[in-house]
Short mmCIF file of C-alpha atoms in Angstrom, two decimals:
data_model
loop_
_atom_site.label_atom_id
_atom_site.label_comp_id
_atom_site.label_asym_id
_atom_site.label_seq_id
_atom_site.Cartn_x
_atom_site.Cartn_y
_atom_site.Cartn_z
CA MET Q 1 -179.61 -82.87 -117.11
CA LYS Q 2 -175.89 -83.43 -115.22
CA GLN Q 3 -175.71 -86.80 -116.51
CA THR Q 4 -176.33 -85.76 -120.19
CA LEU Q 5 -173.72 -82.67 -119.37
CA LEU Q 6 -171.04 -85.08 -118.01
CA SER Q 7 -171.56 -87.53 -121.08
CA LEU Q 8 -171.21 -84.67 -123.39
CA ILE Q 9 -167.83 -83.25 -121.48
CA LEU Q 10 -166.71 -86.88 -121.79
CA LEU Q 11 -167.03 -87.30 -125.59
CA LEU Q 12 -165.48 -83.96 -126.23
CA ALA Q 13 -162.47 -85.27 -124.21
CA SER Q 14 -162.31 -88.26 -126.40
CA VAL Q 15 -162.88 -86.18 -129.38
CA VAL Q 16 -159.81 -84.08 -128.52
CA VAL Q 17 -157.50 -86.99 -127.63
CA TYR Q 18 -158.40 -88.34 -130.86
CA ALA Q 19 -157.40 -85.33 -132.74
CA GLU Q 20 -154.24 -84.97 -130.98
CA GLY Q 21 -153.04 -88.55 -131.45
CA THR Q 22 -151.46 -90.88 -129.18
CA ASN Q 23 -148.16 -90.42 -127.59
CA VAL Q 24 -145.65 -93.25 -128.46
CA LYS Q 25 -142.06 -93.35 -126.71
CA GLY Q 26 -139.13 -95.74 -126.03
CA GLN Q 27 -135.60 -95.65 -125.40
CA LEU Q 28 -133.03 -97.33 -127.65
CA VAL Q 29 -130.11 -99.07 -126.05
CA SER Q 30 -127.34 -101.68 -126.96
CA ALA Q 31 -128.02 -105.20 -126.40
CA ASN Q 32 -124.49 -105.80 -124.75
CA ASP Q 33 -124.34 -103.25 -122.28
CA LYS Q 34 -127.67 -101.50 -122.07
CA GLN Q 35 -125.94 -98.23 -122.96
CA PRO Q 36 -128.47 -95.82 -124.73
CA LEU Q 37 -127.60 -95.06 -128.60
CA PRO Q 38 -127.94 -91.33 -129.03
CA TYR Q 39 -128.96 -89.69 -132.39
CA ALA Q 40 -130.40 -93.05 -133.95
CA THR Q 41 -132.51 -92.63 -136.58
CA VAL Q 42 -135.96 -93.92 -136.17
CA SER Q 43 -138.29 -94.12 -139.09
CA VAL Q 44 -142.04 -94.83 -138.87
CA ALA Q 45 -144.43 -96.39 -141.62
CA SER Q 46 -148.03 -97.68 -141.97
CA LYS Q 47 -147.83 -101.46 -141.80
CA ALA Q 48 -149.93 -101.30 -145.12
CA VAL Q 49 -147.43 -99.49 -146.96
CA PRO Q 50 -144.28 -100.92 -145.16
CA GLN Q 51 -141.96 -99.06 -147.96
CA LYS Q 52 -142.95 -95.36 -147.37
CA SER Q 53 -141.77 -93.78 -144.44
CA ILE Q 54 -144.31 -91.15 -142.96
CA LYS Q 55 -142.15 -89.79 -140.03
CA LYS Q 56 -138.47 -90.18 -139.32
CA PHE Q 57 -136.84 -88.56 -136.21
CA ALA Q 58 -133.82 -88.96 -134.29
CA THR Q 59 -133.10 -90.10 -130.50
CA ASP Q 60 -131.86 -87.31 -128.16
CA ASP Q 61 -128.56 -87.75 -126.29
CA SER Q 62 -129.98 -90.41 -123.82
CA GLY Q 63 -131.52 -92.48 -126.34
CA ASN Q 64 -134.96 -91.68 -125.86
CA PHE Q 65 -137.57 -90.71 -128.49
CA THR Q 66 -141.50 -89.51 -128.54
CA THR Q 67 -143.81 -89.05 -131.31
CA THR Q 68 -147.45 -88.61 -132.07
CA LEU Q 69 -149.73 -91.14 -133.94
CA GLN Q 70 -153.19 -91.58 -134.50
CA ALA Q 71 -154.76 -95.00 -134.26
CA GLY Q 72 -153.40 -97.63 -136.58
CA ASP Q 73 -150.73 -100.62 -137.14
CA TYR Q 74 -147.14 -99.14 -137.75
CA ILE Q 75 -143.60 -100.51 -138.15
CA PHE Q 76 -140.85 -98.52 -136.43
CA THR Q 77 -137.46 -99.16 -138.11
CA PHE Q 78 -134.05 -98.32 -135.90
CA GLN Q 79 -130.94 -97.35 -137.36
CA PHE Q 80 -127.72 -96.78 -136.05
CA VAL Q 81 -124.16 -97.32 -136.97
CA GLY Q 82 -122.41 -100.32 -136.19
CA MET Q 83 -125.68 -101.99 -135.19
CA ASN Q 84 -128.09 -104.25 -136.97
CA ASN Q 85 -131.47 -102.46 -138.25
CA PHE Q 86 -134.07 -103.53 -135.94
CA ASN Q 87 -138.08 -103.29 -136.85
CA ARG Q 88 -140.80 -103.60 -134.37
CA SER Q 89 -144.79 -103.54 -135.02
CA VAL Q 90 -146.39 -101.15 -132.80
CA GLU Q 91 -150.30 -100.94 -132.65
CA VAL Q 92 -151.66 -97.48 -131.58
CA LYS Q 93 -155.68 -98.10 -130.25
CA ASN Q 94 -158.08 -95.55 -130.38
CA GLY Q 95 -158.45 -93.79 -127.04
CA GLU Q 96 -154.99 -94.32 -125.81
CA LEU Q 97 -152.93 -91.54 -124.43
CA GLN Q 98 -149.73 -93.14 -124.38
CA VAL Q 99 -147.93 -96.24 -125.74
CA ASN Q 100 -144.71 -96.80 -123.91
CA LEU Q 101 -142.26 -99.33 -125.68
CA GLY Q 102 -139.58 -99.26 -123.00
CA GLN Q 103 -136.02 -100.13 -123.94
CA ILE Q 104 -135.67 -101.39 -127.07
CA GLU Q 105 -132.09 -103.26 -127.63
CA MET Q 106 -129.91 -103.11 -130.94
CA SER Q 107 -127.43 -105.77 -131.28
CA GLU Q 108 -123.63 -104.82 -133.12
CA SER Q 109 -123.64 -105.95 -136.90
CA SER Q 110 -121.45 -108.69 -137.73
CA THR Q 111 -119.96 -109.09 -141.30
CA GLU Q 112 -118.12 -111.70 -143.14
CA LEU Q 113 -115.11 -110.66 -145.32
CA SER Q 114 -116.26 -112.20 -148.31
CA GLU Q 115 -118.98 -110.73 -151.00
CA ILE Q 116 -120.73 -107.82 -148.96
CA SER Q 117 -123.57 -105.94 -150.58
CA VAL Q 118 -124.99 -103.25 -148.38
CA THR Q 119 -128.00 -101.19 -148.43
CA ALA Q 120 -128.70 -98.53 -146.11
CA GLN Q 121 -130.34 -95.15 -145.70
CA ARG Q 122 -128.62 -91.86 -144.96
CA PRO Q 123 -128.90 -91.24 -141.14
CA LEU Q 124 -131.06 -88.44 -139.98
CA VAL Q 125 -128.52 -87.13 -137.69
CA LYS Q 126 -124.83 -86.80 -138.62
CA VAL Q 127 -122.60 -86.47 -135.49
CA GLU Q 128 -118.82 -84.89 -135.82
CA ILE Q 129 -116.49 -83.60 -133.28
CA ASP Q 130 -117.66 -79.67 -133.48
CA LYS Q 131 -121.26 -79.86 -134.69
CA LEU Q 132 -124.43 -82.05 -135.24
CA THR Q 133 -126.24 -82.05 -138.65
CA TYR Q 134 -129.79 -82.75 -138.93
CA SER Q 135 -130.74 -83.76 -142.76
CA ALA Q 136 -133.80 -82.00 -143.33
CA LYS Q 137 -134.13 -83.32 -146.80
CA ASP Q 138 -134.51 -86.74 -145.68
CA ASP Q 139 -137.31 -86.00 -143.22
CA PRO Q 140 -140.51 -87.09 -144.76
CA GLU Q 141 -142.72 -84.53 -142.77
CA SER Q 142 -140.55 -81.43 -144.30
CA SER Q 143 -142.98 -81.24 -147.35
CA THR Q 144 -146.08 -80.43 -145.24
CA SER Q 145 -144.18 -78.09 -142.12
CA ASN Q 146 -142.12 -75.42 -141.42
CA VAL Q 147 -138.57 -74.55 -140.29
CA LEU Q 148 -139.89 -73.81 -136.70
CA ASP Q 149 -141.48 -77.18 -136.62
CA LEU Q 150 -138.62 -78.86 -138.01
CA LEU Q 151 -136.29 -77.20 -135.19
CA ARG Q 152 -138.35 -78.95 -132.77
CA LYS Q 153 -136.83 -82.44 -133.97
CA VAL Q 154 -133.13 -81.13 -134.00
CA PRO Q 155 -131.21 -82.89 -131.21
CA LEU Q 156 -130.21 -80.19 -128.56
CA VAL Q 157 -132.29 -77.77 -129.72
CA THR Q 158 -136.00 -77.08 -127.69
CA VAL Q 159 -138.80 -75.04 -128.98
CA ASP Q 160 -141.46 -74.39 -126.01
CA GLY Q 161 -145.06 -73.39 -126.58
CA GLU Q 162 -144.37 -69.89 -126.89
CA ASP Q 163 -142.40 -70.42 -129.82
CA ASN Q 164 -139.17 -69.52 -127.74
CA ILE Q 165 -136.04 -71.24 -128.97
CA GLN Q 166 -133.25 -72.77 -126.61
CA LEU Q 167 -129.94 -74.66 -127.42
CA LYS Q 168 -128.98 -76.83 -124.93
CA GLY Q 169 -131.22 -75.38 -122.48
CA SER Q 170 -129.61 -71.97 -122.90
CA SER Q 171 -131.05 -68.81 -124.87
CA SER Q 172 -127.28 -67.66 -125.33
CA PHE Q 173 -126.84 -68.85 -128.99
CA LYS Q 174 -127.10 -67.35 -132.67
CA ILE Q 175 -129.03 -68.29 -135.68
CA TYR Q 176 -127.24 -68.19 -139.15
CA LEU Q 177 -128.31 -68.79 -142.61
CA ASN Q 178 -125.97 -70.42 -145.15
CA GLY Q 179 -122.82 -70.16 -142.62
CA LYS Q 180 -123.87 -66.28 -142.31
CA PRO Q 181 -125.21 -64.28 -139.56
CA SER Q 182 -128.97 -63.11 -140.24
CA ASN Q 183 -130.67 -60.13 -138.50
CA MET Q 184 -133.65 -60.99 -140.41
CA ILE Q 185 -133.92 -64.37 -138.46
CA SER Q 186 -132.14 -63.17 -135.16
CA ASN Q 187 -134.64 -60.15 -134.41
CA ASN Q 188 -137.71 -62.01 -135.17
CA PRO Q 189 -136.64 -65.89 -135.09
CA SER Q 190 -140.21 -67.56 -134.36
CA GLN Q 191 -142.03 -65.40 -136.82
CA VAL Q 192 -139.59 -65.86 -139.75
CA LEU Q 193 -138.55 -69.83 -139.24
CA LYS Q 194 -142.52 -70.04 -139.07
CA SER Q 195 -142.63 -68.33 -142.52
CA MET Q 196 -139.97 -70.61 -144.08
CA PRO Q 197 -141.16 -73.98 -145.39
CA ALA Q 198 -139.22 -76.82 -144.37
CA ASN Q 199 -138.69 -78.20 -147.62
CA SER Q 200 -136.54 -75.36 -148.53
CA ILE Q 201 -134.00 -76.43 -146.08
CA LYS Q 202 -131.44 -79.16 -146.83
CA ASP Q 203 -129.77 -79.40 -143.44
CA VAL Q 204 -129.79 -77.70 -139.93
CA GLU Q 205 -126.09 -77.67 -138.12
CA VAL Q 206 -125.77 -77.29 -134.92
CA ILE Q 207 -122.28 -76.09 -133.97
CA THR Q 208 -121.39 -76.71 -130.38
CA ASP Q 209 -117.95 -75.48 -130.81
CA PRO Q 210 -117.73 -72.55 -133.46
CA GLY Q 211 -114.59 -71.57 -134.81
CA ALA Q 212 -113.15 -67.97 -135.21
CA ARG Q 213 -114.60 -66.98 -138.56
CA TYR Q 214 -118.32 -67.49 -136.94
CA ASP Q 215 -117.81 -64.29 -134.45
CA ALA Q 216 -119.38 -66.55 -131.75
CA GLU Q 217 -117.58 -65.39 -128.93
CA GLY Q 218 -119.52 -65.24 -125.72
CA VAL Q 219 -122.54 -67.71 -126.88
CA GLY Q 220 -123.41 -71.28 -126.41
CA GLY Q 221 -123.47 -72.23 -130.03
CA ILE Q 222 -124.74 -71.50 -133.54
CA ILE Q 223 -127.83 -73.00 -135.27
CA ASN Q 224 -127.09 -73.03 -139.12
CA ILE Q 225 -129.61 -73.30 -141.63
CA ILE Q 226 -128.60 -74.21 -144.83
CA THR Q 227 -131.02 -74.06 -147.75
CA ASP Q 228 -131.20 -76.27 -150.64
CA LYS Q 229 -129.16 -74.53 -153.43
CA ARG Q 230 -128.53 -77.04 -155.77
CA VAL Q 231 -131.98 -78.27 -157.41
CA ASP Q 232 -132.67 -80.68 -160.02
CA GLU Q 233 -133.43 -79.77 -163.38
CA GLY Q 234 -136.94 -78.83 -164.02
CA TYR Q 235 -139.47 -76.87 -161.32
CA SER Q 236 -141.22 -78.04 -158.52
CA GLY Q 237 -143.16 -75.75 -156.03
CA SER Q 238 -145.92 -75.84 -152.95
CA VAL Q 239 -148.36 -73.48 -151.53
CA GLY Q 240 -149.81 -73.67 -148.31
CA ALA Q 241 -152.42 -71.95 -145.80
CA ASN Q 242 -153.18 -71.78 -142.27
CA GLY Q 243 -155.38 -70.34 -139.95
CA ASP Q 244 -156.63 -70.31 -136.43
CA THR Q 245 -159.58 -70.01 -134.02
CA PHE Q 246 -158.73 -66.53 -133.10
CA GLY Q 247 -159.18 -65.04 -136.41
CA GLY Q 248 -155.34 -65.63 -137.64
CA TYR Q 249 -154.50 -66.79 -140.88
CA GLY Q 250 -151.38 -67.40 -143.35
CA GLY Q 251 -150.12 -68.75 -146.27
CA ASN Q 252 -147.03 -69.50 -148.20
CA ALA Q 253 -145.63 -70.52 -151.45
CA TYR Q 254 -142.31 -72.08 -152.69
CA LEU Q 255 -140.93 -72.68 -155.98
CA SER Q 256 -137.64 -74.18 -157.21
CA LEU Q 257 -136.29 -74.43 -160.98
CA LYS Q 258 -133.25 -75.06 -162.60
CA TYR Q 259 -132.22 -74.70 -166.59
CA GLY Q 260 -128.82 -75.67 -167.46
CA LYS Q 261 -126.40 -74.15 -165.26
CA PHE Q 262 -128.88 -71.56 -163.55
CA GLY Q 263 -130.77 -72.22 -160.53
CA LEU Q 264 -133.50 -70.46 -158.98
CA THR Q 265 -135.21 -70.84 -155.38
CA GLY Q 266 -137.91 -68.49 -153.91
CA ASN Q 267 -140.08 -68.83 -151.06
CA GLY Q 268 -142.44 -66.30 -149.41
CA SER Q 269 -145.11 -66.14 -147.13
CA TYR Q 270 -147.53 -63.72 -145.20
CA PHE Q 271 -149.19 -64.26 -141.46
CA TYR Q 272 -151.77 -62.31 -139.20
CA HIS Q 273 -151.95 -62.81 -135.70
CA ASN Q 274 -154.98 -61.83 -133.78
CA ARG Q 275 -154.56 -62.42 -129.99
CA PRO Q 276 -157.71 -62.74 -127.99
CA GLU Q 277 -158.58 -59.93 -125.65
CA ALA Q 278 -156.93 -60.28 -122.29
CA LYS Q 279 -158.63 -59.14 -118.99
CA THR Q 280 -157.28 -58.30 -115.59
CA SER Q 281 -158.66 -57.47 -112.23
CA LEU Q 282 -157.05 -56.39 -108.94
CA THR Q 283 -158.29 -55.46 -105.63
CA ARG Q 284 -156.00 -54.29 -102.77
CA GLU Q 285 -157.22 -53.52 -99.15
CA GLU Q 286 -154.83 -51.29 -97.19
CA MET Q 287 -155.66 -52.01 -93.25
CA ALA Q 288 -152.83 -50.31 -91.85
CA PRO Q 289 -152.02 -47.40 -91.43
CA SER Q 290 -155.58 -46.54 -90.63
CA PRO Q 291 -157.66 -45.45 -92.25
CA VAL Q 292 -158.76 -48.07 -94.49
CA ASN Q 293 -157.98 -47.62 -98.45
CA GLU Q 294 -159.06 -49.96 -101.18
CA LEU Q 295 -157.41 -49.83 -104.61
CA THR Q 296 -159.53 -51.45 -107.77
CA GLN Q 297 -157.85 -51.68 -111.02
CA ASP Q 298 -159.76 -53.24 -114.01
CA GLY Q 299 -157.88 -53.54 -117.45
CA THR Q 300 -158.00 -55.09 -120.75
CA SER Q 301 -155.41 -55.47 -123.53
CA LYS Q 302 -155.63 -56.59 -127.27
CA ASN Q 303 -152.61 -57.53 -129.44
CA TYR Q 304 -152.78 -57.66 -133.14
CA GLY Q 305 -150.69 -57.63 -136.45
CA GLY Q 306 -148.94 -59.49 -139.29
CA GLY Q 307 -146.34 -59.28 -141.88
CA LEU Q 308 -144.56 -60.20 -144.88
CA PHE Q 309 -141.48 -62.46 -145.53
CA TYR Q 310 -139.82 -63.50 -148.99
CA ASN Q 311 -136.13 -64.83 -149.85
CA THR Q 312 -135.29 -65.42 -153.27
CA GLN Q 313 -131.89 -67.05 -154.49
CA LEU Q 314 -130.24 -67.12 -157.91
CA SER Q 315 -127.38 -69.73 -158.75
CA TYR Q 316 -124.93 -70.06 -161.54
CA GLU Q 317 -122.68 -73.20 -161.81
CA PRO Q 318 -120.49 -72.59 -164.82
CA ASP Q 319 -118.62 -76.01 -163.99
CA THR Q 320 -118.24 -78.30 -161.07
CA LEU Q 321 -115.63 -76.46 -159.19
CA ASN Q 322 -117.12 -72.87 -159.32
CA LEU Q 323 -120.58 -71.73 -158.21
CA PHE Q 324 -122.17 -68.52 -157.88
CA ASN Q 325 -125.19 -67.21 -155.57
CA VAL Q 326 -127.28 -64.02 -155.00
CA SER Q 327 -129.91 -63.95 -152.80
CA VAL Q 328 -132.22 -61.24 -151.78
CA GLY Q 329 -134.69 -61.53 -148.52
CA GLN Q 330 -137.02 -59.38 -146.90
CA PHE Q 331 -139.08 -59.63 -143.67
CA GLY Q 332 -141.31 -56.97 -142.21
CA GLY Q 333 -144.56 -56.09 -140.86
CA LYS Q 334 -146.07 -54.10 -137.69
CA PHE Q 335 -147.94 -55.28 -134.44
CA HIS Q 336 -150.73 -52.97 -132.73
CA SER Q 337 -150.94 -53.21 -128.64
CA ASN Q 338 -153.78 -51.49 -127.29
CA SER Q 339 -154.57 -51.53 -123.54
CA SER Q 340 -156.92 -49.82 -121.17
CA GLN Q 341 -157.15 -49.65 -117.19
CA ASP Q 342 -159.92 -48.11 -115.17
CA VAL Q 343 -158.06 -47.14 -111.72
CA LEU Q 344 -160.41 -46.53 -108.55
CA SER Q 345 -159.08 -45.59 -104.97
CA GLN Q 346 -161.73 -45.04 -101.96
CA GLY Q 347 -160.83 -44.32 -98.65
CA ALA Q 348 -157.82 -42.63 -97.14
CA ARG Q 349 -157.00 -41.39 -100.60
CA ASP Q 350 -159.98 -41.09 -103.30
CA TYR Q 351 -159.23 -40.68 -106.79
CA SER Q 352 -159.96 -42.40 -109.89
CA TYR Q 353 -158.61 -42.22 -113.78
CA LEU Q 354 -158.99 -44.15 -116.99
CA LEU Q 355 -155.62 -44.96 -118.54
CA ASN Q 356 -155.29 -45.89 -122.42
CA ASN Q 357 -152.45 -46.96 -124.18
CA ASN Q 358 -151.97 -47.65 -127.79
CA SER Q 359 -148.82 -48.52 -129.58
CA ILE Q 360 -147.63 -49.76 -132.92
CA ASN Q 361 -144.28 -51.28 -133.44
CA HIS Q 362 -142.78 -51.55 -136.93
CA PHE Q 363 -140.17 -54.43 -137.55
CA GLY Q 364 -138.37 -55.67 -140.68
CA SER Q 365 -135.00 -56.48 -142.44
CA PHE Q 366 -133.76 -56.27 -146.10
CA THR Q 367 -130.88 -58.66 -146.75
CA LEU Q 368 -128.84 -58.84 -150.15
CA THR Q 369 -126.27 -61.48 -150.24
CA THR Q 370 -123.57 -62.46 -153.11
CA ASP Q 371 -120.86 -65.08 -152.69
CA TYR Q 372 -118.59 -67.10 -155.07
CA GLN Q 373 -117.41 -70.82 -153.83
CA ARG Q 374 -114.39 -72.61 -155.58
CA THR Q 375 -113.66 -76.15 -154.66
CA PHE Q 376 -110.79 -77.75 -155.57
CA LYS Q 377 -109.66 -81.56 -156.45
CA LYS Q 378 -108.66 -82.28 -152.68
CA LYS Q 379 -111.54 -83.17 -150.87
CA GLY Q 380 -112.76 -80.57 -148.59
CA GLU Q 381 -110.51 -77.85 -149.80
CA LEU Q 382 -112.99 -74.73 -150.42
CA LEU Q 383 -112.16 -71.04 -150.75
CA THR Q 384 -115.32 -68.60 -150.44
CA VAL Q 385 -115.65 -64.97 -151.04
CA SER Q 386 -118.81 -63.18 -149.90
CA TYR Q 387 -120.54 -59.88 -149.80
CA ARG Q 388 -123.78 -59.00 -147.27
CA PHE Q 389 -125.76 -56.02 -147.04
CA GLU Q 390 -128.36 -55.47 -144.23
CA ARG Q 391 -130.88 -53.01 -143.53
CA ASN Q 392 -132.94 -53.27 -140.28
CA PRO Q 393 -135.67 -50.57 -139.90
CA ASN Q 394 -137.28 -50.73 -136.21
CA ASP Q 395 -139.64 -47.92 -135.74
CA SER Q 396 -142.33 -47.45 -133.41
CA GLU Q 397 -145.03 -45.02 -132.13
CA TYR Q 398 -146.96 -45.02 -128.60
CA GLU Q 399 -149.61 -42.91 -127.27
CA SER Q 400 -151.10 -42.79 -123.69
CA GLU Q 401 -153.87 -40.73 -122.23
CA TYR Q 402 -155.23 -40.15 -118.85
CA SER Q 403 -159.00 -39.25 -119.02
CA GLN Q 404 -161.92 -39.06 -116.39
CA VAL Q 405 -159.52 -38.04 -113.74
CA VAL Q 406 -160.76 -37.24 -110.51
CA ASN Q 407 -158.43 -35.85 -107.59
CA TYR Q 408 -155.06 -37.16 -109.45
CA PHE Q 409 -151.89 -35.72 -110.73
CA TYR Q 410 -153.59 -34.56 -114.11
CA PRO Q 411 -156.76 -32.87 -113.37
CA LYS Q 412 -157.57 -31.78 -116.98
CA GLY Q 413 -156.29 -35.15 -118.04
CA TYR Q 414 -152.89 -35.84 -119.87
CA ARG Q 415 -152.04 -37.35 -123.20
CA MET Q 416 -148.38 -37.75 -124.73
CA LYS Q 417 -147.07 -39.21 -127.97
CA SER Q 418 -143.46 -40.90 -128.44
CA ILE Q 419 -142.40 -41.58 -132.20
CA ASN Q 420 -139.09 -43.66 -132.66
CA ASN Q 421 -137.43 -43.71 -135.57
CA ALA Q 422 -134.55 -46.20 -135.49
CA GLY Q 423 -132.84 -48.73 -137.76
CA GLY Q 424 -129.22 -49.83 -138.81
CA LYS Q 425 -127.19 -50.49 -141.83
CA GLU Q 426 -124.41 -53.17 -142.20
CA HIS Q 427 -121.79 -53.95 -144.83
CA THR Q 428 -120.02 -57.18 -144.48
CA GLY Q 429 -117.20 -58.67 -146.51
CA GLN Q 430 -115.56 -61.92 -146.08
CA VAL Q 431 -112.98 -64.31 -147.37
CA ASP Q 432 -112.73 -68.09 -145.82
CA TYR Q 433 -110.16 -70.61 -146.96
CA VAL Q 434 -110.44 -74.40 -145.95
CA ASN Q 435 -107.50 -77.02 -146.63
CA PRO Q 436 -107.70 -80.30 -144.85
CA LEU Q 437 -104.18 -81.64 -143.92
CA THR Q 438 -105.45 -85.22 -142.56
CA ASP Q 439 -108.81 -86.37 -141.68
CA LYS Q 440 -108.62 -84.81 -138.14
CA HIS Q 441 -106.79 -81.58 -139.14
CA SER Q 442 -107.04 -78.65 -141.38
CA ILE Q 443 -105.84 -75.10 -141.97
CA GLU Q 444 -108.71 -72.37 -141.89
CA VAL Q 445 -107.81 -68.88 -142.64
CA GLY Q 446 -109.86 -65.86 -143.29
CA LEU Q 447 -110.44 -62.26 -143.57
CA LYS Q 448 -113.59 -60.22 -142.55
CA TYR Q 449 -114.59 -56.53 -142.60
CA ILE Q 450 -117.69 -55.12 -140.81
CA PHE Q 451 -119.12 -51.70 -141.30
CA ARG Q 452 -122.15 -50.75 -139.13
CA ASP Q 453 -124.20 -47.48 -139.45
CA ASN Q 454 -126.96 -47.37 -136.73
CA SER Q 455 -129.28 -44.51 -135.96
CA SER Q 456 -132.26 -43.98 -133.70
CA ARG Q 457 -134.43 -40.42 -133.11
CA GLY Q 458 -137.03 -39.81 -130.80
CA ASP Q 459 -139.55 -37.43 -130.78
CA ASN Q 460 -141.83 -37.00 -127.36
CA THR Q 461 -144.99 -34.32 -127.41
CA PHE Q 462 -147.75 -33.96 -125.09
CA LEU Q 463 -151.08 -32.02 -125.28
CA ASN Q 464 -151.08 -29.23 -122.99
CA PRO Q 465 -154.70 -28.33 -122.19
CA ASP Q 466 -153.62 -24.84 -120.66
CA ASP Q 467 -152.83 -23.95 -124.14
CA GLY Q 468 -155.61 -24.54 -126.17
CA GLY Q 469 -154.95 -28.03 -126.83
CA GLN Q 470 -151.67 -27.76 -128.72
CA TRP Q 471 -149.06 -30.52 -128.85
CA GLU Q 472 -145.73 -29.52 -127.47
CA GLU Q 473 -142.43 -30.97 -127.15
CA ASP Q 474 -141.62 -32.89 -124.02
CA LYS Q 475 -138.22 -31.55 -122.82
CA SER Q 476 -138.20 -33.61 -119.53
#
């Protein structure tokens, strides 16, 4: 029996390893001085179809890379500016946990000044003085993933197992959408970004040195998510669905179309999370001062809820120099949290009670944005006029009840409610003008006006058992 059980456990372990795939890692360095090559592009293709990339990612700032692959034969293609492209065959076998490719050396390219024919792919990561740009459109996995998954591949950005986002190891940063701050994303970054399909994104910019027009004082940087505004003639779309073993589920849809000078992009999604019930138990014995007392606390907690997200953008391009955009987006939903705690104290202090807490948190954001962009014949010269309206309701309800009370503060029980209605509105008008003087110098001027109106009102009541069970205002 024990041998059969052990065999079953090993079989299940091997199935899990196979399902998750094999971790393939390595480091890209220069053949001359063995210095790491940061933000190089790594493309992975099946050996059977070498011309079609199935994965594309970038090395980190130390030239390291890692990816997960199923068993098979692959061709890795490494690209870096000023270096010859390098191909390497990699075999991943069934049951392997990890394949370490070690240091991979790339040699400097040398060309003759005669007839030259250059064929190259666009790099996945572009590094500039003040920012780093990740090309989402050149990532083959963007068609089947969401924006949060995309951020896991962007250099300098990390996303942990709890979907918490950090920039350069810090939580002090801002997330922008198309160069503008977005409370819709900032208030619920992981939920909103998981709701956005990655194929609706053109680029992800990591701005490490934001200028004055970004209003980023006191933060370590900006993650600027740029949606794909200019769509091809015709239409395209996608739908997706997901679920988990806890009873959570979701779905999303994306549509883009263009007819003449008009373009439309839209995406929407719904999600429902159902967290498993958590149980806690605590036993504490107090030996001194005498006499002895024992406190026991047994509790449970349960969280569930969901929400809806959509974003629609309409564009009009009368000519190659002028572009008008109008976008509408909304994100909202609610989460329930229920918990109970059974408390028993015996010995020096005898008492017991049952505490139940229930809360509902409503969250959401509505955004309306209009902007006009005027480009000029001079490369890089740009005038932008924009207006943005945001409304952010943030209501909550909380109820707490003490029952089955013995020798405690509330001999007849206690029940209280707290309702908080909060929210804010924000109007922003902005004008920006950029004029590059040279390749390294430019003039940026702008004007911004912001009007904010925030409100919050809380009502606290309790059930008075001495007054016929009437709800009364809690003035404490």
